[in-house]
mmCIF file of C-alpha atoms in Angstrom:
data_model
loop_
_atom_site.group_PDB
_atom_site.id
_atom_site.type_symbol
_atom_site.label_atom_id
_atom_site.label_comp_id
_atom_site.label_asym_id
_atom_site.label_seq_id
_atom_site.Cartn_x
_atom_site.Cartn_y
_atom_site.Cartn_z
ATOM 1 C CA MET A 14 0.000 0.000 0.000
ATOM 2 C CA PHE A 15 2.883 2.378 0.781
ATOM 3 C CA LEU A 16 4.347 1.779 -2.705
ATOM 4 C CA SER A 17 1.003 2.415 -4.363
ATOM 5 C CA VAL A 18 0.647 5.710 -2.532
ATOM 6 C CA LEU A 19 4.151 6.760 -3.587
ATOM 7 C CA SER A 20 3.407 5.803 -7.162
ATOM 8 C CA ALA A 21 0.195 7.777 -7.022
ATOM 9 C CA ALA A 22 2.131 10.759 -5.738
ATOM 10 C CA GLY A 23 4.512 10.493 -8.670
ATOM 11 C CA THR A 24 7.573 9.204 -6.836
ATOM 12 C CA ASP A 25 9.253 5.950 -7.811
ATOM 13 C CA PRO A 26 11.414 4.519 -5.023
ATOM 14 C CA ASP A 27 13.616 2.739 -7.617
ATOM 15 C CA ASP A 28 13.985 5.707 -9.915
ATOM 16 C CA LYS A 29 15.361 8.761 -8.115
ATOM 17 C CA THR A 30 16.088 10.847 -11.192
ATOM 18 C CA THR A 31 12.837 11.041 -13.137
ATOM 19 C CA PRO A 32 9.746 11.684 -10.973
ATOM 20 C CA LYS A 33 6.473 10.660 -12.565
ATOM 21 C CA SER A 34 3.328 12.692 -12.518
ATOM 22 C CA PRO A 35 0.365 11.025 -10.778
ATOM 23 C CA THR A 36 -2.255 9.593 -12.997
ATOM 24 C CA LEU A 37 -5.907 8.838 -12.437
ATOM 25 C CA GLU A 38 -5.288 5.132 -12.594
ATOM 26 C CA ASP A 39 -2.628 5.336 -9.875
ATOM 27 C CA ALA A 40 -4.937 7.294 -7.545
ATOM 28 C CA GLN A 41 -7.753 4.855 -8.141
ATOM 29 C CA GLU A 42 -5.476 1.922 -7.415
ATOM 30 C CA SER A 43 -4.246 3.550 -4.168
ATOM 31 C CA ALA A 44 -7.788 4.207 -2.960
ATOM 32 C CA THR A 45 -8.744 0.654 -3.815
ATOM 33 C CA ASN A 46 -5.811 -0.742 -1.810
ATOM 34 C CA ALA A 47 -6.593 1.459 1.197
ATOM 35 C CA ALA A 48 -10.254 0.471 1.110
ATOM 36 C CA SER A 49 -9.357 -3.187 0.886
ATOM 37 C CA TRP A 50 -6.929 -2.832 3.848
ATOM 38 C CA VAL A 51 -9.612 -1.154 5.950
ATOM 39 C CA GLU A 52 -12.127 -3.768 4.896
ATOM 40 C CA GLN A 53 -9.779 -6.530 5.930
ATOM 41 C CA ASN A 54 -8.964 -5.020 9.371
ATOM 42 C CA TRP A 55 -12.135 -3.221 10.425
ATOM 43 C CA SER A 56 -13.530 -6.356 12.039
ATOM 44 C CA ALA A 57 -10.392 -6.690 14.186
ATOM 45 C CA TRP A 58 -10.574 -3.019 15.163
ATOM 46 C CA LEU A 59 -14.228 -3.329 16.010
ATOM 47 C CA GLY A 60 -13.581 -6.431 18.092
ATOM 48 C CA ILE A 61 -10.792 -4.704 20.033
ATOM 49 C CA GLY A 62 -12.927 -1.623 20.612
ATOM 50 C CA LEU A 63 -15.905 -3.650 21.784
ATOM 51 C CA ARG A 64 -13.679 -5.701 24.064
ATOM 52 C CA ILE A 65 -12.174 -2.570 25.616
ATOM 53 C CA LEU A 66 -15.620 -1.030 26.023
ATOM 54 C CA LEU A 67 -16.912 -4.199 27.679
ATOM 55 C CA ILE A 68 -13.938 -4.330 30.083
ATOM 56 C CA VAL A 69 -14.371 -0.682 31.057
ATOM 57 C CA ALA A 70 -18.148 -1.074 31.519
ATOM 58 C CA VAL A 71 -17.774 -4.193 33.668
ATOM 59 C CA ALA A 72 -15.025 -2.549 35.766
ATOM 60 C CA VAL A 73 -17.067 0.610 36.342
ATOM 61 C CA VAL A 74 -20.239 -1.277 37.231
ATOM 62 C CA LEU A 75 -18.371 -3.671 39.538
ATOM 63 C CA ARG A 76 -16.571 -0.785 41.266
ATOM 64 C CA VAL A 77 -19.821 1.113 41.846
ATOM 65 C CA VAL A 78 -21.600 -1.965 43.186
ATOM 66 C CA ILE A 79 -18.792 -2.906 45.570
ATOM 67 C CA ARG A 80 -18.362 0.669 46.850
ATOM 68 C CA ARG A 81 -22.104 0.978 47.486
ATOM 69 C CA SER A 82 -22.141 -2.368 49.272
ATOM 70 C CA ILE A 83 -19.291 -1.240 51.523
ATOM 71 C CA THR A 84 -21.053 2.065 52.217
ATOM 72 C CA LYS A 85 -24.288 0.284 53.171
ATOM 73 C CA LEU A 86 -22.347 -2.049 55.449
ATOM 74 C CA ILE A 87 -20.730 0.922 57.210
ATOM 75 C CA GLU A 88 -24.105 2.659 57.595
ATOM 76 C CA ARG A 89 -25.564 -0.500 59.120
ATOM 77 C CA MET A 90 -22.697 -0.612 61.610
ATOM 78 C CA ASN A 91 -23.384 3.003 62.579
ATOM 79 C CA ARG A 92 -27.113 2.344 63.027
ATOM 80 C CA THR A 93 -26.337 -0.609 65.282
ATOM 81 C CA ALA A 94 -24.061 1.554 67.397
ATOM 82 C CA GLN A 95 -26.717 4.281 67.674
ATOM 83 C CA SER A 96 -29.399 1.768 68.733
ATOM 84 C CA MET A 97 -27.109 0.355 71.413
ATOM 85 C CA ASN A 98 -26.339 3.859 72.619
ATOM 86 C CA GLY A 99 -29.989 4.307 73.585
ATOM 87 C CA SER A 100 -29.795 1.685 76.346
ATOM 88 C CA ALA A 101 -28.149 2.140 79.725
ATOM 89 C CA LEU A 102 -25.526 -0.537 79.157
ATOM 90 C CA GLY A 103 -24.905 0.665 75.634
ATOM 91 C CA GLY A 104 -24.195 4.161 76.880
ATOM 92 C CA LEU A 105 -21.456 2.721 79.081
ATOM 93 C CA LEU A 106 -19.881 0.346 76.594
ATOM 94 C CA VAL A 107 -20.428 1.974 73.203
ATOM 95 C CA ASN A 108 -18.868 5.228 72.068
ATOM 96 C CA VAL A 109 -20.767 6.449 69.000
ATOM 97 C CA GLU A 110 -17.993 8.775 67.875
ATOM 98 C CA ARG A 111 -15.465 6.001 68.229
ATOM 99 C CA ARG A 112 -17.633 3.602 66.215
ATOM 100 C CA ARG A 113 -18.241 6.256 63.568
ATOM 101 C CA GLN A 114 -14.568 7.029 63.047
ATOM 102 C CA ARG A 115 -13.620 3.369 63.108
ATOM 103 C CA SER A 116 -16.296 2.472 60.556
ATOM 104 C CA GLN A 117 -15.285 5.364 58.302
ATOM 105 C CA ALA A 118 -11.642 4.310 58.417
ATOM 106 C CA ILE A 119 -12.518 0.692 57.635
ATOM 107 C CA GLY A 120 -14.815 1.800 54.797
ATOM 108 C CA SER A 121 -12.134 4.051 53.308
ATOM 109 C CA VAL A 122 -9.564 1.265 53.370
ATOM 110 C CA LEU A 123 -11.949 -1.285 51.839
ATOM 111 C CA ARG A 124 -13.085 1.104 49.097
ATOM 112 C CA SER A 125 -9.509 2.020 48.215
ATOM 113 C CA VAL A 126 -8.422 -1.622 48.048
ATOM 114 C CA ALA A 127 -11.443 -2.565 45.940
ATOM 115 C CA SER A 128 -10.883 0.306 43.494
ATOM 116 C CA PHE A 129 -7.182 -0.523 43.165
ATOM 117 C CA LEU A 130 -7.818 -4.188 42.442
ATOM 118 C CA ILE A 131 -10.666 -3.623 39.993
ATOM 119 C CA LEU A 132 -9.068 -0.790 38.018
ATOM 120 C CA GLY A 133 -5.643 -2.449 38.000
ATOM 121 C CA THR A 134 -7.090 -5.688 36.654
ATOM 122 C CA ALA A 135 -9.064 -3.779 34.009
ATOM 123 C CA ALA A 136 -5.950 -1.898 32.886
ATOM 124 C CA LEU A 137 -3.993 -5.140 32.475
ATOM 125 C CA MET A 138 -6.842 -6.713 30.493
ATOM 126 C CA ILE A 139 -7.003 -3.695 28.174
ATOM 127 C CA LEU A 140 -3.268 -3.911 27.532
ATOM 128 C CA GLY A 141 -3.704 -7.602 26.799
ATOM 129 C CA THR A 142 -6.236 -6.844 24.048
ATOM 130 C CA PHE A 143 -3.520 -4.957 22.134
ATOM 131 C CA GLN A 144 -1.313 -8.084 22.113
ATOM 132 C CA ILE A 145 1.164 -6.444 24.473
ATOM 133 C CA ASN A 146 3.447 -8.794 26.367
ATOM 134 C CA LEU A 147 2.651 -8.159 30.029
ATOM 135 C CA ALA A 148 5.484 -10.262 31.472
ATOM 136 C CA PRO A 149 8.146 -7.479 31.328
ATOM 137 C CA LEU A 150 5.628 -4.961 32.645
ATOM 138 C CA LEU A 151 4.685 -7.156 35.585
ATOM 139 C CA ALA A 152 8.337 -7.894 36.317
ATOM 140 C CA SER A 153 9.172 -4.178 36.261
ATOM 141 C CA ALA A 154 6.211 -3.417 38.511
ATOM 142 C CA GLY A 155 7.375 -6.092 40.951
ATOM 143 C CA VAL A 156 10.907 -4.673 41.056
ATOM 144 C CA ALA A 157 9.563 -1.135 41.483
ATOM 145 C CA GLY A 158 7.252 -2.309 44.265
ATOM 146 C CA VAL A 159 10.133 -3.944 46.095
ATOM 147 C CA ALA A 160 12.261 -0.790 45.744
ATOM 148 C CA ILE A 161 9.434 1.443 46.989
ATOM 149 C CA GLY A 162 8.769 -0.984 49.834
ATOM 150 C CA PHE A 163 12.385 -0.793 50.989
ATOM 151 C CA GLY A 164 12.538 2.981 50.612
ATOM 152 C CA ALA A 165 9.237 3.675 52.371
ATOM 153 C CA ARG A 166 9.238 0.753 54.792
ATOM 154 C CA ASN A 167 8.482 3.027 57.770
ATOM 155 C CA LEU A 168 5.444 4.454 56.004
ATOM 156 C CA VAL A 169 4.249 0.986 55.003
ATOM 157 C CA THR A 170 4.787 -0.272 58.559
ATOM 158 C CA ASP A 171 2.788 2.635 60.001
ATOM 159 C CA PHE A 172 -0.033 2.107 57.519
ATOM 160 C CA LEU A 173 -0.315 -1.644 58.077
ATOM 161 C CA SER A 174 -0.140 -1.219 61.855
ATOM 162 C CA GLY A 175 -2.898 1.393 61.692
ATOM 163 C CA VAL A 176 -5.097 -0.887 59.586
ATOM 164 C CA PHE A 177 -4.766 -3.790 62.029
ATOM 165 C CA MET A 178 -5.315 -1.510 65.052
ATOM 166 C CA ILE A 179 -8.570 -0.273 63.556
ATOM 167 C CA LEU A 180 -9.752 -3.685 62.399
ATOM 168 C CA GLU A 181 -8.999 -5.279 65.789
ATOM 169 C CA ASP A 182 -10.531 -2.309 67.662
ATOM 170 C CA GLN A 183 -7.562 -2.048 70.021
ATOM 171 C CA TYR A 184 -8.523 1.504 71.013
ATOM 172 C CA GLY A 185 -10.692 4.356 69.809
ATOM 173 C CA VAL A 186 -11.562 7.993 70.313
ATOM 174 C CA GLY A 187 -12.118 8.771 73.994
ATOM 175 C CA ASP A 188 -10.045 5.875 75.340
ATOM 176 C CA SER A 189 -7.222 6.465 77.790
ATOM 177 C CA ILE A 190 -4.240 4.422 76.651
ATOM 178 C CA ASP A 191 -0.595 3.895 77.519
ATOM 179 C CA ALA A 192 1.300 3.447 74.254
ATOM 180 C CA GLY A 193 4.739 3.204 75.817
ATOM 181 C CA VAL A 194 6.191 6.265 74.069
ATOM 182 C CA ALA A 195 3.284 8.430 75.271
ATOM 183 C CA SER A 196 0.076 8.136 77.253
ATOM 184 C CA GLY A 197 -3.170 10.090 77.359
ATOM 185 C CA GLU A 198 -6.663 10.275 75.881
ATOM 186 C CA VAL A 199 -7.135 9.338 72.229
ATOM 187 C CA ILE A 200 -8.560 12.275 70.266
ATOM 188 C CA GLU A 201 -7.967 10.981 66.731
ATOM 189 C CA VAL A 202 -7.128 7.616 65.167
ATOM 190 C CA GLY A 203 -5.516 7.590 61.744
ATOM 191 C CA LEU A 204 -3.992 4.983 59.486
ATOM 192 C CA ARG A 205 -0.495 6.443 59.975
ATOM 193 C CA VAL A 206 -0.509 8.295 63.307
ATOM 194 C CA THR A 207 -2.574 8.339 66.497
ATOM 195 C CA LYS A 208 -3.192 11.663 68.262
ATOM 196 C CA LEU A 209 -3.192 11.671 72.073
ATOM 197 C CA ARG A 210 -3.861 14.423 74.610
ATOM 198 C CA GLY A 211 -1.701 14.118 77.701
ATOM 199 C CA ASP A 212 -2.578 14.868 81.305
ATOM 200 C CA ALA A 213 -1.077 18.362 81.073
ATOM 201 C CA GLY A 214 -3.007 19.183 77.881
ATOM 202 C CA GLU A 215 -0.182 18.466 75.445
ATOM 203 C CA ILE A 216 -0.895 16.670 72.166
ATOM 204 C CA TRP A 217 1.202 13.655 71.196
ATOM 205 C CA TYR A 218 1.474 12.382 67.625
ATOM 206 C CA VAL A 219 2.412 8.712 67.850
ATOM 207 C CA ARG A 220 3.309 6.751 64.727
ATOM 208 C CA ASN A 221 1.427 3.486 64.626
ATOM 209 C CA GLY A 222 4.519 1.565 63.581
ATOM 210 C CA GLU A 223 6.411 2.737 66.685
ATOM 211 C CA VAL A 224 3.833 1.328 69.117
ATOM 212 C CA LYS A 225 5.085 -1.990 70.473
ATOM 213 C CA ARG A 226 2.485 -2.456 73.218
ATOM 214 C CA ILE A 227 -0.755 -0.706 74.180
ATOM 215 C CA GLY A 228 -2.458 -0.572 77.543
ATOM 216 C CA ASN A 229 -6.098 0.437 77.186
ATOM 217 C CA LEU A 230 -7.360 1.925 80.438
ATOM 218 C CA SER A 231 -10.928 2.445 79.194
ATOM 219 C CA GLN A 232 -12.054 -1.075 78.306
ATOM 220 C CA GLY A 233 -13.713 -3.523 80.656
ATOM 221 C CA TRP A 234 -13.565 -2.180 84.197
ATOM 222 C CA SER A 235 -11.197 -0.367 86.559
ATOM 223 C CA THR A 236 -10.245 -1.089 90.157
ATOM 224 C CA ALA A 237 -10.461 1.536 92.888
ATOM 225 C CA GLY A 238 -8.190 0.690 95.821
ATOM 226 C CA VAL A 239 -7.915 2.551 99.138
ATOM 227 C CA ASP A 240 -5.466 1.821 101.972
ATOM 228 C CA VAL A 241 -6.801 2.696 105.445
ATOM 229 C CA THR A 242 -4.142 3.030 108.179
ATOM 230 C CA VAL A 243 -5.422 2.629 111.757
ATOM 231 C CA ARG A 244 -3.869 2.091 115.178
ATOM 232 C CA PRO A 245 -2.671 -1.425 115.982
ATOM 233 C CA ASP A 246 -4.955 -1.691 119.008
ATOM 234 C CA GLU A 247 -8.165 -1.027 117.057
ATOM 235 C CA ASP A 248 -10.829 -3.712 116.868
ATOM 236 C CA LEU A 249 -10.552 -5.258 113.397
ATOM 237 C CA ASP A 250 -14.142 -6.489 113.398
ATOM 238 C CA LYS A 251 -15.371 -2.980 114.145
ATOM 239 C CA VAL A 252 -13.156 -1.522 111.416
ATOM 240 C CA GLN A 253 -14.380 -4.082 108.884
ATOM 241 C CA ALA A 254 -18.020 -3.532 109.770
ATOM 242 C CA LYS A 255 -17.656 0.235 109.426
ATOM 243 C CA LEU A 256 -15.923 -0.100 106.042
ATOM 244 C CA LEU A 257 -18.665 -2.394 104.732
ATOM 245 C CA GLU A 258 -21.291 0.028 105.986
ATOM 246 C CA VAL A 259 -19.594 2.876 104.131
ATOM 247 C CA GLY A 260 -19.498 0.772 100.948
ATOM 248 C CA GLU A 261 -23.171 -0.154 101.143
ATOM 249 C CA SER A 262 -24.269 3.437 101.710
ATOM 250 C CA MET A 263 -22.103 4.666 98.840
ATOM 251 C CA ALA A 264 -23.546 2.045 96.477
ATOM 252 C CA LYS A 265 -27.062 3.403 97.134
ATOM 253 C CA ASP A 266 -26.295 7.083 96.487
ATOM 254 C CA GLU A 267 -26.264 8.892 93.163
ATOM 255 C CA PRO A 268 -24.184 8.875 90.990
ATOM 256 C CA TRP A 269 -22.013 6.241 92.651
ATOM 257 C CA ASN A 270 -24.631 3.517 92.189
ATOM 258 C CA GLU A 271 -23.905 3.644 88.436
ATOM 259 C CA ARG A 272 -20.152 4.068 88.716
ATOM 260 C CA LEU A 273 -19.702 1.138 91.078
ATOM 261 C CA TRP A 274 -19.872 -2.138 89.146
ATOM 262 C CA GLY A 275 -19.513 -4.281 92.235
ATOM 263 C CA PRO A 276 -19.723 -4.112 96.034
ATOM 264 C CA VAL A 277 -16.981 -2.493 98.059
ATOM 265 C CA GLU A 278 -14.838 -5.322 99.413
ATOM 266 C CA VAL A 279 -12.541 -5.363 102.433
ATOM 267 C CA LEU A 280 -9.596 -7.435 101.250
ATOM 268 C CA GLY A 281 -8.001 -7.655 104.679
ATOM 269 C CA LEU A 282 -4.773 -6.528 106.311
ATOM 270 C CA ASP A 283 -2.217 -5.336 103.798
ATOM 271 C CA SER A 284 0.531 -4.757 106.404
ATOM 272 C CA VAL A 285 0.982 -4.784 110.199
ATOM 273 C CA LEU A 286 3.571 -2.531 111.883
ATOM 274 C CA LEU A 287 4.469 -1.643 115.444
ATOM 275 C CA ASP A 288 2.529 1.616 115.420
ATOM 276 C CA SER A 289 -0.085 1.020 112.671
ATOM 277 C CA MET A 290 -1.828 -1.492 110.462
ATOM 278 C CA VAL A 291 -3.150 -1.057 106.922
ATOM 279 C CA VAL A 292 -6.528 -2.371 105.759
ATOM 280 C CA ARG A 293 -7.067 -2.698 102.012
ATOM 281 C CA VAL A 294 -10.431 -1.741 100.451
ATOM 282 C CA SER A 295 -11.224 -2.389 96.768
ATOM 283 C CA ALA A 296 -14.146 -1.959 94.343
ATOM 284 C CA LYS A 297 -14.775 -2.436 90.611
ATOM 285 C CA THR A 298 -15.773 0.759 88.822
ATOM 286 C CA MET A 299 -16.456 2.124 85.378
ATOM 287 C CA PRO A 300 -13.372 2.600 83.197
ATOM 288 C CA GLY A 301 -11.762 5.949 83.894
ATOM 289 C CA ASN A 302 -13.656 6.560 87.179
ATOM 290 C CA ALA A 303 -11.331 4.806 89.618
ATOM 291 C CA LEU A 304 -9.715 8.021 90.865
ATOM 292 C CA GLY A 305 -13.042 9.696 91.645
ATOM 293 C CA VAL A 306 -14.332 6.606 93.459
ATOM 294 C CA GLU A 307 -11.151 6.424 95.548
ATOM 295 C CA ARG A 308 -11.491 10.055 96.620
ATOM 296 C CA GLU A 309 -15.135 9.587 97.578
ATOM 297 C CA LEU A 310 -14.296 6.440 99.536
ATOM 298 C CA ARG A 311 -11.585 8.221 101.509
ATOM 299 C CA TRP A 312 -13.994 11.085 102.269
ATOM 300 C CA ARG A 313 -16.727 8.774 103.539
ATOM 301 C CA ILE A 314 -14.351 6.512 105.485
ATOM 302 C CA LYS A 315 -12.820 9.472 107.304
ATOM 303 C CA ARG A 316 -16.211 10.841 108.334
ATOM 304 C CA ALA A 317 -17.457 7.394 109.398
ATOM 305 C CA PHE A 318 -14.328 6.669 111.446
ATOM 306 C CA ASP A 319 -14.510 10.048 113.186
ATOM 307 C CA ALA A 320 -18.121 9.360 114.145
ATOM 308 C CA ALA A 321 -17.254 5.854 115.401
ATOM 309 C CA GLY A 322 -14.176 6.953 117.328
ATOM 310 C CA ILE A 323 -11.725 5.006 115.143
ATOM 311 C CA ARG A 324 -8.491 6.912 114.778
ATOM 312 C CA ILE A 325 -6.609 6.979 111.477
ATOM 313 C CA VAL A 326 -2.866 7.265 111.988
ATOM 314 C CA GLY A 327 -0.026 8.160 109.708
ATOM 315 C CA GLY A 328 2.755 10.712 109.419
ATOM 316 C CA LEU A 329 3.899 11.476 113.012
ATOM 317 C CA PRO A 330 4.759 8.593 115.362
ATOM 318 C CA LEU A 331 1.949 7.391 117.567
ATOM 319 C CA GLN A 332 3.772 8.227 120.842
ATOM 320 C CA ALA A 333 4.075 11.878 119.852
ATOM 321 C CA THR A 334 0.280 12.202 119.983
ATOM 322 C CA GLU A 335 -0.153 10.421 123.324
ATOM 323 C CA GLU A 336 2.769 11.586 125.484
ATOM 324 C CA ALA A 337 3.253 15.176 126.519
ATOM 325 C CA ALA A 338 6.459 16.810 125.461
ATOM 326 C CA ASP A 339 9.190 17.070 128.179
ATOM 327 C CA THR A 340 9.761 20.770 128.824
ATOM 328 C CA SER A 341 13.032 20.131 130.661
ATOM 329 C CA ALA A 342 14.585 18.670 127.551
ATOM 330 C CA GLY A 343 15.311 22.159 126.228
ATOM 331 C CA VAL A 344 16.976 23.410 129.476
ATOM 332 C CA ALA A 345 20.801 23.318 129.546
ATOM 333 C CA ALA A 346 22.698 21.635 132.366
ATOM 334 C CA PRO A 347 23.922 23.961 135.230
ATOM 335 C CA SER A 348 27.429 25.313 134.756
ATOM 336 C CA ALA A 349 30.094 26.063 137.357
ATOM 337 C CA TYR A 350 30.742 29.364 135.643
ATOM 338 C CA ALA A 351 27.203 30.514 136.458
ATOM 339 C CA SER A 352 28.273 31.231 140.147
ATOM 340 C CA ALA A 353 30.611 34.223 140.632
ATOM 341 C CA THR A 354 32.145 32.703 143.832
ATOM 342 C CA SER A 355 32.999 29.296 142.401
ATOM 343 C CA PRO A 356 36.737 28.403 142.023
ATOM 344 C CA GLN A 357 36.304 27.986 138.291
ATOM 345 C CA SER A 358 34.742 31.435 137.955
ATOM 346 C CA LEU A 359 37.476 33.068 140.113
ATOM 347 C CA ALA A 360 40.221 31.353 138.104
ATOM 348 C CA ALA A 361 38.722 32.562 134.878
ATOM 349 C CA SER A 362 38.265 36.190 136.056
ATOM 350 C CA PRO A 363 40.914 38.727 134.876
ATOM 351 C CA ILE A 364 43.851 39.610 137.226
ATOM 352 C CA ALA A 365 43.703 43.134 138.638
ATOM 353 C CA PRO A 366 46.804 45.351 137.870
ATOM 354 C CA PRO A 367 49.205 46.429 140.703
ATOM 355 C CA PRO A 368 48.354 49.708 142.545
ATOM 356 C CA ASN A 369 51.471 51.567 141.391
ATOM 357 C CA LEU A 370 50.671 50.788 137.764
ATOM 358 C CA ALA A 371 47.141 51.932 138.265
ATOM 359 C CA LYS A 372 48.474 55.378 139.395
#
């Protein structure tokens, strides 16, 4: 066909000296050859185009369906969390904001993975329709992926750690955690970093890949423990009865009846000394409320012990409160120099000068 076009244009590839003028027959022959070439290949072109169109349509439809399915699944998770939040137990165990952020993060990861797989597969299938050898391309992509993985291994580690933390629900927004490198309340959970607010108000940005262990202080229940130090001669049965009475009265009052998840227990003697003994009191509470319960227990125990005549000791020794101070301890011993007529005082007095020297 290329030769026929050149001949129609008046150029002979074999004869470079005498160009020929195009004739009507040459143009007609060139058009006939082009039409025959198109007629022979149009079916292949049409098949390739239809195949590409079908691949693109299937990929788009599949991507839309999967993304909508993931979105509906996330919305169902959020509705379940909101329905549980309406109950009393659900309000204690379910954090709607935490569930919302966790579900959004999971949905974003799933949608991104689904889009990458579907569109990547469609692109490879389209390249295959053009009879392109995909083996070198796949090998180059594998080498490039390995190089990027080694260069950005910290980023990949942070991302994968964040994905597993979210999927396993290790912690969420509002939890108090100890991440080793920092501790505080979780205010934001991301796929790469976790944002914490410390006790002094500072904000910590912790990379998920740097977290080796996590202590979640907001899941399950907390333990409130109080040590009560009394005199060694106190009646232990009376002390135990008074502590149990304080626990029962506290469990009936608002809002401690909701914060206490179990009765106040007297565990027994924690230590016995010469001038004191320590009684251990413990109770299960809501997560994050142990400190407030301990303070309220100390307040009530002190008032109850004062009313019952049970003395709480600590700090100064016990004998300092019972025995009067000896006032003679601060008086110095009598000295021989205090008397002007004593031999020591006369020996220490200055010698008077002779009379002639005085004149």
